[in-house]
Amino acid sequence: PDVIIEAQFDDNDAERGQDHLQDLLAEDTKKLSLDPGEKGETKQDDVPKVNDPKLLPDKFLQRTAKVVYILEKKHSRAATGFIKLLADKNSDLFKKCAMFSPVDHRVPRAYVSLADCPSDFPSRPEDYSNTLFICRIVDWKEDSNFATGQMAKSLGQAGEIEPETEGILTEYGVDFSDFSSEVLECLPQNLPWVISSGELAKRRDLR
């Protein structure tokens, strides 16, 4: 079977850049011990002793691909999540951006402008550690580990029914606004309304 090399890293590792992640993967590659035997015995002579993954035979590598174009955008680009300050306080981005972490881990983390965040967030970030926000991804540069997002609104405290429900509906692009007057005028105006006997006679009752 193909060998998949996995590396675990936290937010601090990710923010240090792609080069750091490649170093982690290279270290894991050096520790590989592949077993070609049928009985689980490791034969050191059969294991390729190389430090460069590019020199390994194809049967030891995991095939990868690269997205080159998006034909159709299915996702709403909106996500529910939390905001926090960047880990590197000495970086230029620390004074300009915050990190948005979506609840759905399939959605990438994104940089959001501090100007879109609550005014007291930079000085009291702990007050918003349990507050849900809606963020919409607007861009993702090729040379960045994180997307760029725009804050839409604050939903409220995590765990409460109304904020959680609104977040789910927004993520899936469901319009939950009030019906317009034109839609309401299409409904029967003489209340209480009942089904006429003529309609009941020619329809199948599925109640």
CSV table of C-alpha atoms in Angstrom, one decimal, residues 4-207:
chain,number,residue,atom,x,y,z
A,4,ILE,CA,1.1,8.4,3.9
A,5,ILE,CA,3.4,10.6,6.0
A,6,GLU,CA,1.5,12.6,8.5
A,7,ALA,CA,2.8,15.5,10.6
A,8,GLN,CA,1.0,17.0,13.6
A,9,PHE,CA,1.5,20.7,14.2
A,10,ASP,CA,-0.3,23.4,16.1
A,11,ASP,CA,-1.2,27.0,15.2
A,12,ASN,CA,2.3,28.3,16.1
A,13,ASP,CA,3.9,25.8,13.7
A,14,ALA,CA,1.6,26.8,10.9
A,15,GLU,CA,2.1,30.5,11.4
A,16,ARG,CA,5.9,30.0,11.1
A,17,GLY,CA,5.5,29.2,7.4
A,18,GLN,CA,5.6,26.4,4.8
A,19,ASP,CA,9.3,25.9,5.1
A,20,HIS,CA,8.9,24.8,8.8
A,21,LEU,CA,6.2,22.3,7.8
A,22,GLN,CA,8.4,20.8,5.1
A,23,ASP,CA,11.2,20.4,7.7
A,24,LEU,CA,8.8,18.4,9.9
A,25,LEU,CA,7.8,16.2,7.0
A,26,ALA,CA,11.5,15.6,6.1
A,27,GLU,CA,12.2,14.5,9.7
A,28,ASP,CA,9.3,12.0,9.6
A,29,THR,CA,10.6,10.7,6.2
A,30,LYS,CA,14.0,10.0,7.7
A,31,LYS,CA,12.3,7.9,10.5
A,32,LEU,CA,10.4,5.7,8.0
A,33,SER,CA,11.0,1.9,8.2
A,34,LEU,CA,9.1,0.2,5.4
A,35,ASP,CA,8.4,-3.6,5.7
A,36,PRO,CA,8.3,-5.5,2.3
A,37,GLY,CA,8.2,-8.9,4.0
A,38,GLU,CA,5.1,-11.0,4.2
A,39,LYS,CA,5.6,-12.1,7.9
A,40,GLY,CA,6.1,-8.7,9.3
A,41,GLU,CA,9.9,-9.0,9.5
A,42,THR,CA,11.9,-5.9,8.6
A,43,LYS,CA,14.8,-6.4,6.3
A,44,GLN,CA,17.1,-3.4,6.4
A,45,ASP,CA,18.7,-4.3,3.1
A,46,ASP,CA,15.4,-3.9,1.3
A,47,VAL,CA,14.5,-0.5,2.8
A,48,PRO,CA,15.7,2.5,0.7
A,49,LYS,CA,18.1,4.5,2.8
A,50,VAL,CA,17.6,8.0,1.3
A,51,ASN,CA,17.0,11.3,2.9
A,52,ASP,CA,15.3,12.9,-0.1
A,53,PRO,CA,11.7,11.7,-0.6
A,54,LYS,CA,12.0,12.4,-4.3
A,55,LEU,CA,14.5,9.6,-4.6
A,56,LEU,CA,12.2,6.9,-3.2
A,57,PRO,CA,10.6,4.4,-5.6
A,58,ASP,CA,7.0,5.2,-6.8
A,59,LYS,CA,5.6,2.3,-4.7
A,60,PHE,CA,6.7,4.1,-1.5
A,61,LEU,CA,5.1,7.4,-2.4
A,62,GLN,CA,1.6,8.8,-1.9
A,63,ARG,CA,0.3,10.4,-5.1
A,64,THR,CA,-0.7,14.0,-4.7
A,65,ALA,CA,-2.5,16.6,-6.8
A,66,LYS,CA,-2.9,20.4,-7.1
A,67,VAL,CA,-6.0,22.4,-7.6
A,68,VAL,CA,-5.5,24.6,-10.6
A,69,TYR,CA,-9.0,26.1,-11.2
A,70,ILE,CA,-12.4,26.2,-9.6
A,71,LEU,CA,-15.1,25.5,-12.1
A,72,GLU,CA,-18.1,26.2,-9.8
A,73,LYS,CA,-18.3,27.5,-6.2
A,74,LYS,CA,-20.5,25.2,-4.3
A,75,HIS,CA,-19.7,26.4,-0.8
A,76,SER,CA,-21.2,29.7,0.5
A,77,ARG,CA,-17.7,30.8,1.6
A,78,ALA,CA,-19.3,31.7,5.0
A,79,ALA,CA,-18.3,29.9,8.2
A,80,THR,CA,-19.0,30.0,11.9
A,81,GLY,CA,-16.1,30.2,14.3
A,82,PHE,CA,-14.0,32.1,16.8
A,83,ILE,CA,-11.4,34.8,16.7
A,84,LYS,CA,-8.1,35.1,18.5
A,85,LEU,CA,-5.0,37.1,18.5
A,86,LEU,CA,-2.0,35.9,16.4
A,87,ALA,CA,0.6,33.9,18.3
A,88,ASP,CA,3.6,36.0,17.0
A,89,LYS,CA,3.3,39.4,18.7
A,90,ASN,CA,6.4,40.7,16.9
A,91,SER,CA,5.0,40.2,13.4
A,92,ASP,CA,3.6,43.0,11.3
A,93,LEU,CA,0.3,41.1,11.0
A,94,PHE,CA,-0.2,41.2,14.7
A,95,LYS,CA,-1.3,44.8,14.7
A,96,LYS,CA,-3.4,44.5,11.6
A,97,CYS,CA,-5.1,41.1,11.7
A,98,ALA,CA,-6.7,38.4,13.9
A,99,MET,CA,-7.0,34.7,13.3
A,100,PHE,CA,-10.4,33.3,12.5
A,101,SER,CA,-10.8,29.6,13.4
A,102,PRO,CA,-13.9,27.9,11.9
A,103,VAL,CA,-15.8,25.4,13.9
A,104,ASP,CA,-16.0,23.2,10.7
A,105,HIS,CA,-12.4,22.0,10.3
A,106,ARG,CA,-12.9,21.4,6.6
A,107,VAL,CA,-12.9,25.2,6.2
A,108,PRO,CA,-9.5,26.9,6.3
A,109,ARG,CA,-8.5,29.4,8.9
A,110,ALA,CA,-8.4,33.0,7.8
A,111,TYR,CA,-6.8,36.3,8.6
A,112,VAL,CA,-9.4,39.0,9.4
A,113,SER,CA,-8.9,42.7,9.9
A,114,LEU,CA,-8.8,44.0,13.4
A,115,ALA,CA,-10.9,46.9,12.2
A,116,ASP,CA,-13.8,44.4,11.6
A,117,CYS,CA,-13.4,42.9,15.1
A,118,PRO,CA,-15.0,44.4,18.3
A,119,SER,CA,-13.1,47.6,19.4
A,120,ASP,CA,-12.0,46.1,22.7
A,121,PHE,CA,-10.9,42.7,21.3
A,122,PRO,CA,-7.2,43.5,21.0
A,123,SER,CA,-7.1,44.6,24.7
A,124,ARG,CA,-9.5,42.0,26.1
A,125,PRO,CA,-9.5,38.9,23.7
A,126,GLU,CA,-10.5,36.6,26.5
A,127,ASP,CA,-13.9,38.2,26.6
A,128,TYR,CA,-14.6,36.9,23.1
A,129,SER,CA,-13.2,33.4,23.5
A,130,ASN,CA,-16.7,31.9,23.6
A,131,THR,CA,-18.4,34.2,21.1
A,132,LEU,CA,-19.4,32.9,17.7
A,133,PHE,CA,-18.7,35.0,14.6
A,134,ILE,CA,-19.6,34.7,11.0
A,135,CYS,CA,-16.7,35.2,8.6
A,136,ARG,CA,-16.8,35.0,4.8
A,137,ILE,CA,-13.7,34.0,2.9
A,138,VAL,CA,-12.9,36.5,0.2
A,139,ASP,CA,-9.4,35.4,-1.0
A,140,TRP,CA,-6.6,32.9,-0.5
A,141,LYS,CA,-3.2,34.0,-1.9
A,142,GLU,CA,-0.9,31.3,-3.2
A,143,ASP,CA,2.0,32.3,-1.0
A,144,SER,CA,0.0,32.3,2.3
A,145,ASN,CA,-0.9,29.4,4.6
A,146,PHE,CA,-4.2,31.1,5.5
A,147,ALA,CA,-7.1,32.5,3.6
A,148,THR,CA,-8.3,36.1,3.9
A,149,GLY,CA,-11.7,36.6,5.4
A,150,GLN,CA,-14.1,39.4,6.1
A,151,MET,CA,-16.1,39.5,9.4
A,152,ALA,CA,-19.9,39.6,8.7
A,153,LYS,CA,-21.5,39.7,12.2
A,154,SER,CA,-21.3,38.4,15.8
A,155,LEU,CA,-23.8,35.7,16.5
A,156,GLY,CA,-23.6,35.4,20.3
A,157,GLN,CA,-22.5,32.8,22.8
A,158,ALA,CA,-21.5,29.4,21.6
A,159,GLY,CA,-23.8,26.6,22.7
A,160,GLU,CA,-27.0,28.6,22.6
A,161,ILE,CA,-29.7,27.4,20.2
A,162,GLU,CA,-30.3,30.7,18.3
A,163,PRO,CA,-26.7,31.6,17.4
A,164,GLU,CA,-25.8,28.0,16.5
A,165,THR,CA,-28.9,27.7,14.3
A,166,GLU,CA,-28.3,31.0,12.5
A,167,GLY,CA,-24.7,30.0,11.9
A,168,ILE,CA,-25.7,26.7,10.3
A,169,LEU,CA,-28.3,28.4,8.0
A,170,THR,CA,-25.8,31.1,7.0
A,171,GLU,CA,-23.1,28.5,6.2
A,172,TYR,CA,-25.4,26.6,3.9
A,173,GLY,CA,-26.8,29.7,2.2
A,174,VAL,CA,-30.3,29.4,3.5
A,175,ASP,CA,-32.4,32.6,3.4
A,176,PHE,CA,-34.1,32.7,6.7
A,177,SER,CA,-35.3,36.4,6.5
A,178,ASP,CA,-38.9,37.3,6.9
A,179,PHE,CA,-41.3,36.8,4.0
A,180,SER,CA,-42.0,39.9,2.0
A,181,SER,CA,-45.5,41.4,1.7
A,182,GLU,CA,-45.8,40.1,-1.8
A,183,VAL,CA,-45.4,36.5,-0.6
A,184,LEU,CA,-47.8,37.0,2.3
A,185,GLU,CA,-50.5,38.4,-0.1
A,186,CYS,CA,-50.5,35.1,-2.0
A,187,LEU,CA,-51.9,33.4,1.1
A,188,PRO,CA,-55.6,33.2,1.9
A,189,GLN,CA,-56.7,36.4,3.6
A,190,ASN,CA,-60.0,35.3,5.0
A,191,LEU,CA,-59.1,33.5,8.2
A,192,PRO,CA,-59.7,31.0,9.5
A,193,TRP,CA,-59.2,29.2,6.2
A,194,VAL,CA,-60.4,25.6,5.6
A,195,ILE,CA,-60.2,23.2,2.7
A,196,SER,CA,-63.4,23.2,0.7
A,197,SER,CA,-65.4,20.0,0.3
A,198,GLY,CA,-64.9,20.2,-3.5
A,199,GLU,CA,-61.1,20.1,-3.1
A,200,LEU,CA,-61.3,17.2,-0.6
A,201,ALA,CA,-63.4,15.2,-3.0
A,202,LYS,CA,-60.9,15.4,-5.9
A,203,ARG,CA,-57.7,15.1,-3.9
A,204,ARG,CA,-56.0,12.3,-2.1
A,205,ASP,CA,-55.9,13.0,1.7
A,206,LEU,CA,-52.3,12.4,2.9
A,207,ARG,CA,-52.8,14.0,6.3
